[in-house]
Tab-separated table of C-alpha atoms (C1' of nucleotides) in Angstrom:
chain	number	residue	atom	x	y	z
H	8	MET	CA	102.981	98.550	73.324
H	9	ALA	CA	101.668	97.614	76.868
H	10	SER	CA	98.091	97.163	77.089
H	11	LYS	CA	95.374	97.222	79.238
H	12	ALA	CA	95.039	93.718	78.844
H	13	GLU	CA	98.535	93.385	79.639
H	14	VAL	CA	97.804	94.906	83.100
H	15	LEU	CA	94.650	93.114	83.733
H	16	SER	CA	95.868	89.424	83.132
H	17	TRP	CA	99.120	90.108	85.253
H	18	THR	CA	97.459	88.745	88.140
H	19	GLU	CA	97.471	85.062	88.538
H	20	TYR	CA	95.598	84.484	91.911
H	21	PRO	CA	92.158	85.982	92.477
H	22	GLU	CA	92.867	87.318	96.019
H	23	GLU	CA	95.130	90.092	93.994
H	24	PHE	CA	92.296	91.331	92.601
H	25	SER	CA	91.878	93.963	95.145
H	26	LEU	CA	95.374	95.068	94.221
H	27	LEU	CA	93.983	95.386	90.597
H	28	GLN	CA	91.472	97.645	91.961
H	29	GLN	CA	93.706	99.855	93.810
H	30	ALA	CA	96.131	99.824	90.708
H	31	HIS	CA	92.665	101.267	88.837
H	32	THR	CA	92.582	103.983	91.590
H	33	LEU	CA	96.057	104.470	91.246
H	34	GLN	CA	95.503	105.418	87.477
H	35	ALA	CA	92.561	107.464	88.338
H	36	GLN	CA	95.302	109.460	90.626
H	37	ILE	CA	97.428	109.505	87.917
H	38	ASN	CA	95.195	111.235	85.599
H	39	SER	CA	93.240	113.105	88.222
H	40	LYS	CA	97.117	114.145	89.505
H	41	ALA	CA	95.654	113.788	92.627
H	42	TRP	CA	98.509	111.250	93.612
H	43	VAL	CA	100.870	114.088	94.053
H	44	ALA	CA	99.898	115.109	96.987
H	45	SER	CA	99.925	112.045	98.344
H	46	ASN	CA	103.197	111.099	96.840
H	47	SER	CA	105.480	111.779	99.988
H	48	LEU	CA	106.897	110.003	102.835
H	49	HIS	CA	103.955	111.185	105.235
H	50	ALA	CA	101.674	109.412	102.905
H	51	PHE	CA	101.709	105.766	104.486
H	52	SER	CA	102.389	105.852	108.162
H	53	ARG	CA	102.388	102.853	110.589
H	54	ARG	CA	99.827	100.807	111.228
H	55	ASP	CA	99.570	102.017	114.565
H	56	GLY	CA	99.857	105.189	113.590
H	57	SER	CA	102.627	105.854	116.346
H	58	SER	CA	105.332	106.574	114.066
H	59	GLU	CA	105.613	110.410	112.951
H	60	THR	CA	108.909	109.564	110.963
H	61	PRO	CA	108.884	106.835	108.266
H	62	GLY	CA	112.260	106.364	108.961
H	63	LEU	CA	111.889	105.721	112.768
H	64	SER	CA	110.113	102.924	111.649
H	65	LEU	CA	112.928	101.245	110.845
H	66	VAL	CA	114.130	101.538	114.268
H	67	PRO	CA	114.505	97.746	115.231
H	68	LYS	CA	113.038	95.961	118.035
H	69	LEU	CA	116.711	95.305	119.483
H	70	PRO	CA	117.270	92.119	121.267
H	71	ASP	CA	118.937	92.280	124.169
H	72	LEU	CA	122.549	91.907	122.574
H	73	SER	CA	124.160	93.617	125.825
H	74	SER	CA	124.592	90.372	127.121
H	75	GLY	CA	125.626	88.626	124.048
H	76	ILE	CA	122.989	86.371	124.290
H	77	PRO	CA	120.686	86.164	121.503
H	78	HIS	CA	116.831	86.822	121.773
H	79	GLN	CA	115.291	83.511	122.297
H	80	ASN	CA	114.475	81.973	119.005
H	81	LYS	CA	114.038	78.698	117.802
H	82	ALA	CA	115.625	75.665	119.173
H	83	ASP	CA	118.570	77.138	120.893
H	84	THR	CA	121.492	76.241	118.843
H	85	GLY	CA	123.375	79.153	119.916
H	86	ALA	CA	124.901	77.773	122.923
H	87	LYS	CA	128.285	77.671	121.118
H	88	PRO	CA	131.484	78.486	122.959
H	89	GLY	CA	133.478	81.658	122.555
H	90	PRO	CA	134.724	82.257	118.885
H	91	GLN	CA	131.987	80.603	117.400
H	92	ARG	CA	129.391	82.649	119.309
H	93	HIS	CA	131.212	85.749	118.805
H	94	ARG	CA	131.259	85.299	115.084
H	95	ARG	CA	127.487	84.066	114.907
H	96	VAL	CA	126.825	87.367	117.026
H	97	ALA	CA	128.522	89.599	113.992
H	98	ALA	CA	126.847	87.769	111.405
H	99	ASN	CA	123.457	88.181	113.345
H	100	ALA	CA	124.367	92.274	113.341
H	101	ARG	CA	125.482	92.119	109.674
H	102	GLU	CA	122.254	90.207	108.600
H	103	ARG	CA	120.110	92.650	110.713
H	104	ARG	CA	121.850	95.710	108.751
H	105	ARG	CA	121.458	94.317	105.555
H	106	MET	CA	117.557	94.133	106.497
H	107	HIS	CA	117.439	97.292	107.441
H	108	GLY	CA	119.070	98.518	104.297
H	109	LEU	CA	116.553	96.478	102.308
H	110	ASN	CA	113.584	97.789	104.498
H	111	LYS	CA	115.064	101.523	103.632
H	112	ALA	CA	114.915	100.573	99.967
H	113	PHE	CA	111.551	99.393	100.202
H	114	ASP	CA	110.449	102.553	102.052
H	115	GLU	CA	111.796	104.628	99.432
H	116	LEU	CA	109.708	102.365	97.197
H	117	ARG	CA	107.103	102.884	98.863
H	118	SER	CA	107.341	106.855	98.815
H	119	VAL	CA	107.459	106.873	95.303
H	120	ILE	CA	104.221	104.889	94.856
H	121	PRO	CA	101.164	106.809	95.042
H	122	SER	CA	98.691	105.756	97.659
H	123	LEU	CA	95.658	107.273	99.185
H	124	GLU	CA	96.107	109.278	102.962
H	125	ASN	CA	95.308	107.492	105.818
H	126	GLU	CA	95.717	104.280	103.742
H	127	LYS	CA	97.550	101.395	105.908
H	128	LYS	CA	101.086	101.084	105.054
H	129	LEU	CA	101.730	98.652	101.762
H	130	SER	CA	103.284	95.506	102.884
H	131	LYS	CA	106.049	94.151	101.003
H	132	TYR	CA	104.615	92.027	98.812
H	133	ASP	CA	101.836	94.843	97.486
H	134	THR	CA	104.900	97.517	97.391
H	135	LEU	CA	106.303	95.256	95.036
H	136	GLN	CA	102.942	94.580	93.023
H	137	MET	CA	101.928	98.274	92.791
H	138	ALA	CA	105.626	99.281	91.741
H	139	GLN	CA	105.014	96.836	88.857
H	140	ILE	CA	101.423	97.900	88.216
H	141	TYR	CA	102.570	101.531	88.802
H	142	ILE	CA	105.437	101.158	86.220
H	143	THR	CA	103.314	99.626	83.795
H	144	GLU	CA	100.961	102.655	83.861
H	145	LEU	CA	103.501	105.106	83.585
H	146	SER	CA	105.034	103.336	80.559
H	147	GLU	CA	101.617	103.300	79.258
H	148	LEU	CA	100.967	107.020	79.816
H	149	LEU	CA	104.449	107.660	78.225
H	150	THR	CA	103.677	105.831	75.377
H	151	GLY	CA	100.461	107.811	74.734
H	152	VAL	CA	102.582	110.927	75.109
H	153	VAL	CA	104.818	110.136	72.536
H	154	HIS	CA	102.088	109.129	69.948
H	155	GLN	CA	99.983	111.999	70.746
H	156	ASP	CA	103.003	114.672	70.655
H	157	CYS	CA	102.995	113.482	66.901
H	158	GLY	CA	99.245	114.969	66.893
H	159	SER	CA	97.697	118.165	68.059
H	160	THR	CA	95.917	116.770	71.363
H	161	ALA	CA	98.985	116.838	73.122
H	162	ASP	CA	97.732	119.134	75.633
H	163	LYS	CA	95.059	116.789	76.813
H	164	VAL	CA	97.869	114.418	77.842
H	165	PRO	CA	98.784	114.919	81.513
H	166	ILE	CA	101.976	115.706	80.995
H	167	ARG	CA	102.182	118.273	83.810
H	168	ILE	CA	101.933	115.257	86.442
H	169	PHE	CA	106.022	114.839	85.320
H	170	ARG	CA	107.062	118.208	85.681
H	171	ILE	CA	105.557	118.450	88.819
H	172	GLN	CA	107.209	115.492	90.070
H	173	TYR	CA	110.369	116.277	88.789
H	174	SER	CA	110.206	119.791	90.462
H	175	ASN	CA	110.194	118.093	93.807
Y	29	DT	C1'	91.482	84.357	118.741
Y	30	DA	C1'	93.174	83.467	113.850
Y	31	DG	C1'	95.885	84.646	110.298
Y	32	DG	C1'	98.990	88.571	108.403
Y	33	DC	C1'	102.892	90.849	108.435
Y	34	DC	C1'	107.376	91.610	110.237
Y	35	DA	C1'	112.079	91.628	112.608
Y	36	DT	C1'	115.270	88.712	114.185
Y	37	DC	C1'	118.405	84.179	114.423
Y	38	DT	C1'	120.476	80.708	112.458
Y	39	DG	C1'	122.699	77.453	109.346
Y	40	DG	C1'	123.708	77.050	104.396
Y	41	DT	C1'	125.624	78.339	100.224
Y	42	DC	C1'	128.054	81.009	97.094
Y	43	DC	C1'	131.414	84.966	96.088
Y	44	DT	C1'	135.322	87.498	96.558
F	17	DA	C1'	138.475	83.025	105.966
F	18	DG	C1'	135.256	86.091	106.083
F	19	DG	C1'	131.253	88.604	104.188
F	20	DA	C1'	126.682	88.459	101.575
F	21	DC	C1'	122.545	86.350	100.536
F	22	DC	C1'	119.000	83.238	101.369
F	23	DA	C1'	115.397	80.590	103.216
F	24	DG	C1'	113.350	78.468	107.014
F	25	DA	C1'	111.807	79.064	112.157
F	26	DT	C1'	110.107	81.485	115.558
F	27	DG	C1'	107.899	84.805	118.241
F	28	DG	C1'	105.660	89.507	118.834
F	29	DC	C1'	102.408	92.939	117.361
F	30	DC	C1'	98.242	94.332	115.148
F	31	DT	C1'	93.433	93.827	113.112
F	32	DA	C1'	89.119	92.118	111.615
DNA sequence: TAGGCCATCTGGTCCT
DNA sequence: AGGACCAGATGGCCTA
């Protein structure tokens, strides 16, 4: 049975304590159903607040590929002749696409993790940690539902938050 | 201005 | 052989 102790012992590093605190806020949101309101794409915004649509935050800062010249990075080992250079450029494009896919997945994950309005967009690391915490909390909740379902106090369990989410 | 976070490039390795 | 995946390096942007 996933216990509170398990959640509390999850963090190995002191600096992650703030995350833990967020997690408790998160749990409070779950219990108060308040998270439903913030559970959407608009719940997070770019740090600069300039991106109105989360998806658009994925728009890459494009290097000047029109000239076939990669943006200046590292030691410029890219000074290769024709075919090799072309393959490198193609590989770069694939890698960019891959990373965009990964970032899209992160955004989708963020969108289902409850967060406070006006809160800074979660970093990738924080997103993973919060997702882990969230899943643990939901599992506990589910365990509670199952247990209490056998009793007569099932209506005290916030089943509604699941119904609300499913109906979205 | 330092530090955090991120996007991108790059070369290496693994897989199909 | 070519694509996917990965990790290191680098530079830009933002915030405290």
